[in-house]
PDB file of C-alpha atoms and ligand atoms in Angstrom:
ATOM      1  CA  UNK C 813     132.605  41.007 -63.791  1.00 92.00           C
ATOM      2  CA  UNK C 814     131.298  44.490 -63.303  1.00 97.00           C
ATOM      3  CA  UNK C 815     132.970  47.281 -65.228  1.00 98.00           C
ATOM      4  CA  UNK C 816     134.570  49.848 -62.971  1.00 98.00           C
ATOM      5  CA  UNK C 817     133.930  53.479 -63.879  1.00 98.00           C
ATOM      6  CA  UNK C 818     135.791  56.366 -62.227  1.00 99.00           C
ATOM      7  CA  UNK C 819     134.378  59.861 -62.491  1.00 99.00           C
ATOM      8  CA  UNK C 820     136.376  63.039 -61.896  1.00 98.00           C
ATOM      9  CA  UNK C 821     134.828  65.882 -59.901  1.00 98.00           C
ATOM     10  CA  UNK C 822     136.141  69.277 -61.019  1.00 98.00           C
ATOM     11  CA  UNK C 823     134.646  70.301 -64.369  1.00 98.00           C
ATOM     12  CA  UNK C 824     133.029  66.886 -64.796  1.00 98.00           C
ATOM     13  CA  UNK C 825     130.616  66.655 -61.838  1.00 98.00           C
ATOM     14  CA  UNK C 826     130.996  70.181 -60.452  1.00 98.00           C
ATOM     15  CA  UNK C 827     131.601  73.506 -62.161  1.00 98.00           C
ATOM     16  CA  UNK C 828     135.028  74.429 -60.803  1.00 97.00           C
ATOM     17  CA  UNK C 829     136.103  76.702 -63.677  1.00 97.00           C
ATOM     18  CA  UNK C 830     132.818  78.593 -63.791  1.00 97.00           C
ATOM     19  CA  UNK C 831     132.945  79.321 -60.063  1.00 96.00           C
ATOM     20  CA  UNK C 832     136.610  80.295 -60.207  1.00 96.00           C
ATOM     21  CA  UNK C 833     136.069  82.784 -63.048  1.00 96.00           C
ATOM     22  CA  UNK C 834     133.043  84.249 -61.306  1.00 96.00           C
ATOM     23  CA  UNK C 835     135.000  84.697 -58.060  1.00 95.00           C
ATOM     24  CA  UNK C 836     137.950  86.286 -59.883  1.00 95.00           C
ATOM     25  CA  UNK C 837     135.601  88.725 -61.566  1.00 95.00           C
ATOM     26  CA  UNK C 838     133.908  89.611 -58.283  1.00 94.00           C
ATOM     27  CA  UNK C 839     137.154  89.948 -56.344  1.00 94.00           C
ATOM     28  CA  UNK C 840     140.302  90.159 -58.510  1.00 94.00           C
ATOM     29  CA  UNK C 841     142.483  90.706 -55.421  1.00 93.00           C
ATOM     30  CA  UNK C 842     141.972  87.075 -54.382  1.00 92.00           C
ATOM     31  CA  UNK C 843     144.128  85.286 -56.919  1.00 91.00           C
ATOM     32  CA  UNK C 844     143.234  81.737 -55.838  1.00 91.00           C
ATOM     33  CA  UNK C 845     139.562  81.750 -54.911  1.00 92.00           C
ATOM     34  CA  UNK C 846     139.711  77.955 -54.834  1.00 91.00           C
ATOM     35  CA  UNK C 847     141.698  78.306 -51.611  1.00 91.00           C
ATOM     36  CA  UNK C 848     138.838  80.137 -49.877  1.00 92.00           C
ATOM     37  CA  UNK C 849     136.629  78.503 -47.260  1.00 93.00           C
ATOM     38  CA  UNK C 850     133.554  76.801 -48.756  1.00 95.00           C
ATOM     39  CA  UNK C 851     134.691  77.200 -52.384  1.00 95.00           C
ATOM     40  CA  UNK C 852     134.537  73.486 -53.153  1.00 96.00           C
ATOM     41  CA  UNK C 853     131.345  72.808 -51.250  1.00 97.00           C
ATOM     42  CA  UNK C 854     129.423  75.548 -53.045  1.00 97.00           C
ATOM     43  CA  UNK C 855     130.267  74.455 -56.585  1.00 98.00           C
ATOM     44  CA  UNK C 856     127.257  73.995 -58.838  1.00 98.00           C
ATOM     45  CA  UNK C 857     126.761  70.626 -60.494  1.00 98.00           C
ATOM     46  CA  UNK C 858     127.628  70.420 -64.185  1.00 98.00           C
ATOM     47  CA  UNK C 859     124.587  70.124 -66.433  1.00 98.00           C
ATOM     48  CA  UNK C 860     123.114  66.564 -66.351  1.00 98.00           C
ATOM     49  CA  UNK C 861     125.933  65.317 -64.090  1.00 98.00           C
ATOM     50  CA  UNK C 862     123.772  64.271 -61.147  1.00 98.00           C
ATOM     51  CA  UNK C 863     121.104  62.480 -63.168  1.00 98.00           C
ATOM     52  CA  UNK C 864     123.807  60.816 -65.281  1.00 98.00           C
ATOM     53  CA  UNK C 865     125.855  59.467 -62.375  1.00 98.00           C
ATOM     54  CA  UNK C 866     122.656  58.249 -60.736  1.00 98.00           C
ATOM     55  CA  UNK C 867     121.759  56.480 -63.975  1.00 98.00           C
ATOM     56  CA  UNK C 868     125.165  54.768 -64.123  1.00 98.00           C
ATOM     57  CA  UNK C 869     124.877  53.793 -60.439  1.00 98.00           C
ATOM     58  CA  UNK C 870     121.602  52.014 -61.174  1.00 98.00           C
ATOM     59  CA  UNK C 871     123.078  49.808 -63.907  1.00 98.00           C
ATOM     60  CA  UNK C 872     124.074  46.367 -62.588  1.00 97.00           C
ATOM     61  CA  UNK C 873     126.847  46.239 -65.225  1.00 97.00           C
ATOM     62  CA  UNK C 874     128.821  48.971 -63.509  1.00 98.00           C
ATOM     63  CA  UNK C 875     130.612  49.810 -60.302  1.00 98.00           C
ATOM     64  CA  UNK C 876     130.931  53.593 -60.105  1.00 98.00           C
ATOM     65  CA  UNK C 877     133.420  55.633 -58.093  1.00 98.00           C
ATOM     66  CA  UNK C 878     134.304  59.286 -57.867  1.00 98.00           C
ATOM     67  CA  UNK C 879     138.035  59.781 -58.354  1.00 98.00           C
ATOM     68  CA  UNK C 880     139.237  63.298 -57.673  1.00 98.00           C
ATOM     69  CA  UNK C 881     142.643  64.827 -57.135  1.00 98.00           C
ATOM     70  CA  UNK C 882     142.918  67.243 -54.213  1.00 96.00           C
ATOM     71  CA  UNK C 883     143.849  70.884 -54.463  1.00 93.00           C
ATOM     72  CA  UNK C 884     146.832  70.362 -52.148  1.00 92.00           C
ATOM     73  CA  UNK C 885     147.227  74.058 -51.356  1.00 90.00           C
ATOM     74  CA  UNK C 886     143.756  74.057 -49.848  1.00 92.00           C
ATOM     75  CA  UNK C 887     143.463  71.564 -46.977  1.00 94.00           C
ATOM     76  CA  UNK C 888     139.741  72.352 -46.713  1.00 95.00           C
ATOM     77  CA  UNK C 889     139.062  70.852 -50.108  1.00 96.00           C
ATOM     78  CA  UNK C 890     139.355  67.301 -48.742  1.00 97.00           C
ATOM     79  CA  UNK C 891     136.454  67.937 -46.394  1.00 97.00           C
ATOM     80  CA  UNK C 892     134.480  70.096 -48.791  1.00 98.00           C
ATOM     81  CA  UNK C 893     134.638  67.529 -51.601  1.00 98.00           C
ATOM     82  CA  UNK C 894     133.269  64.946 -49.169  1.00 98.00           C
ATOM     83  CA  UNK C 895     130.465  67.328 -48.157  1.00 98.00           C
ATOM     84  CA  UNK C 896     129.677  68.160 -51.793  1.00 98.00           C
ATOM     85  CA  UNK C 897     129.203  64.484 -52.554  1.00 98.00           C
ATOM     86  CA  UNK C 898     126.821  64.070 -49.639  1.00 98.00           C
ATOM     87  CA  UNK C 899     124.934  67.277 -50.532  1.00 98.00           C
ATOM     88  CA  UNK C 900     124.359  66.248 -54.149  1.00 98.00           C
ATOM     89  CA  UNK C 901     124.515  62.455 -54.242  1.00 98.00           C
ATOM     90  CA  UNK C 902     123.668  61.321 -50.732  1.00 98.00           C
ATOM     91  CA  UNK C 903     125.506  59.701 -47.858  1.00 98.00           C
ATOM     92  CA  UNK C 904     126.024  56.278 -49.474  1.00 98.00           C
ATOM     93  CA  UNK C 905     128.069  57.808 -52.286  1.00 98.00           C
ATOM     94  CA  UNK C 906     130.742  58.859 -49.792  1.00 98.00           C
ATOM     95  CA  UNK C 907     131.792  55.213 -49.712  1.00 98.00           C
ATOM     96  CA  UNK C 908     132.629  55.631 -53.382  1.00 98.00           C
ATOM     97  CA  UNK C 909     134.651  58.821 -53.072  1.00 98.00           C
ATOM     98  CA  UNK C 910     138.382  58.424 -53.702  1.00 98.00           C
ATOM     99  CA  UNK C 911     140.621  61.458 -53.233  1.00 98.00           C
ATOM    100  CA  UNK C 912     143.984  60.701 -54.816  1.00 98.00           C
ATOM    101  CA  UNK C 913     146.766  62.775 -56.349  1.00 98.00           C
ATOM    102  CA  UNK C 914     147.639  59.890 -58.709  1.00 98.00           C
ATOM    103  CA  UNK C 915     144.704  58.513 -60.693  1.00 98.00           C
ATOM    104  CA  UNK C 916     147.003  56.078 -62.495  1.00 98.00           C
ATOM    105  CA  UNK C 917     147.161  53.875 -59.400  1.00 98.00           C
ATOM    106  CA  UNK C 918     143.499  52.927 -59.623  1.00 98.00           C
ATOM    107  CA  UNK C 919     142.587  49.805 -61.571  1.00 98.00           C
ATOM    108  CA  UNK C 920     139.456  49.973 -63.648  1.00 98.00           C
ATOM    109  CA  UNK C 921     137.786  50.067 -67.014  1.00 98.00           C
ATOM    110  CA  UNK C 922     136.821  53.698 -67.564  1.00 98.00           C
ATOM    111  CA  UNK C 923     137.916  57.092 -66.331  1.00 98.00           C
ATOM    112  CA  UNK C 924     135.725  60.064 -67.166  1.00 98.00           C
ATOM    113  CA  UNK C 925     137.961  63.100 -66.773  1.00 98.00           C
ATOM    114  CA  UNK C 926     138.404  66.508 -68.392  1.00 98.00           C
ATOM    115  CA  UNK C 927     142.206  66.097 -68.342  1.00 98.00           C
ATOM    116  CA  UNK C 928     144.188  63.264 -69.901  1.00 97.00           C
ATOM    117  CA  UNK C 929     147.445  64.079 -68.118  1.00 98.00           C
ATOM    118  CA  UNK C 930     148.730  65.725 -64.948  1.00 97.00           C
ATOM    119  CA  UNK C 931     147.186  63.608 -62.177  1.00 98.00           C
ATOM    120  CA  UNK C 932     148.189  60.172 -63.389  1.00 98.00           C
ATOM    121  CA  UNK C 933     145.438  59.970 -66.012  1.00 98.00           C
ATOM    122  CA  UNK C 934     148.137  59.137 -68.599  1.00 98.00           C
ATOM    123  CA  UNK C 935     148.909  55.910 -66.668  1.00 98.00           C
ATOM    124  CA  UNK C 936     145.304  54.781 -66.191  1.00 98.00           C
ATOM    125  CA  UNK C 937     145.053  51.205 -67.451  1.00 97.00           C
ATOM    126  CA  UNK C 938     141.489  51.487 -68.762  1.00 98.00           C
ATOM    127  CA  UNK C 939     139.872  53.779 -71.299  1.00 98.00           C
ATOM    128  CA  UNK C 940     139.821  57.513 -70.717  1.00 98.00           C
ATOM    129  CA  UNK C 941     136.658  59.310 -71.808  1.00 98.00           C
ATOM    130  CA  UNK C 942     137.801  62.904 -72.046  1.00 98.00           C
ATOM    131  CA  UNK C 943     134.948  65.059 -70.833  1.00 98.00           C
ATOM    132  CA  UNK C 944     134.625  68.294 -72.814  1.00 98.00           C
ATOM    133  CA  UNK C 945     136.402  66.895 -75.868  1.00 98.00           C
ATOM    134  CA  UNK C 946     134.702  66.900 -79.304  1.00 98.00           C
ATOM    135  CA  UNK C 947     133.865  63.209 -78.780  1.00 98.00           C
ATOM    136  CA  UNK C 948     132.430  63.676 -75.279  1.00 98.00           C
ATOM    137  CA  UNK C 949     131.348  67.330 -74.989  1.00 98.00           C
ATOM    138  CA  UNK C 950     128.763  66.670 -72.252  1.00 98.00           C
ATOM    139  CA  UNK C 951     127.014  64.041 -70.144  1.00 98.00           C
ATOM    140  CA  UNK C 952     124.518  63.180 -72.869  1.00 98.00           C
ATOM    141  CA  UNK C 953     127.379  61.962 -75.077  1.00 98.00           C
ATOM    142  CA  UNK C 954     128.916  59.975 -72.202  1.00 98.00           C
ATOM    143  CA  UNK C 955     125.634  58.207 -71.496  1.00 98.00           C
ATOM    144  CA  UNK C 956     125.134  57.527 -75.212  1.00 98.00           C
ATOM    145  CA  UNK C 957     128.542  55.832 -75.278  1.00 98.00           C
ATOM    146  CA  UNK C 958     127.625  53.490 -72.396  1.00 98.00           C
ATOM    147  CA  UNK C 959     124.096  52.874 -73.659  1.00 98.00           C
ATOM    148  CA  UNK C 960     125.391  51.827 -77.087  1.00 98.00           C
ATOM    149  CA  UNK C 961     128.305  49.790 -75.828  1.00 98.00           C
ATOM    150  CA  UNK C 962     126.361  47.859 -73.167  1.00 97.00           C
ATOM    151  CA  UNK C 963     122.912  47.885 -74.846  1.00 96.00           C
ATOM    152  CA  UNK C 964     121.295  49.663 -71.875  1.00 94.00           C
TER     153      UNK C 964
HETATM  154 MG1   MG A2278     138.737  67.766 -63.583  1.00 54.17          MG
END
């Protein structure tokens, strides 16, 4: 049985916080830059995120999905997240994009997320790898975990 890995988008695959802070600095009058047109599509990838997800996708041991919660105040984000995935990971990856406000409903083995609560992460039945934590500060440490555990 393949191991199912879910990967969060904001601040795991794409630099949401960096773009938000930059936009707030440039235009403090716009309090929620993440509600602006094209905000989500233009996010930069997090360091090593694209090569790392592509590496995981190539391993026959794993089935990899993107699992992201929507910014419900911004209806554009549903479309822009889909476009971001195509821009950076290609069309086929869209079949592995899940936009859900409750990540606890998804069955699987691993969830790579920068939050452990708030969007159902606390109810996820598998193991949460908290991105940005001392244990998993970056993608290198995430890949090291999988490489060691599955002898890749
Ligand atoms: Mg996140």
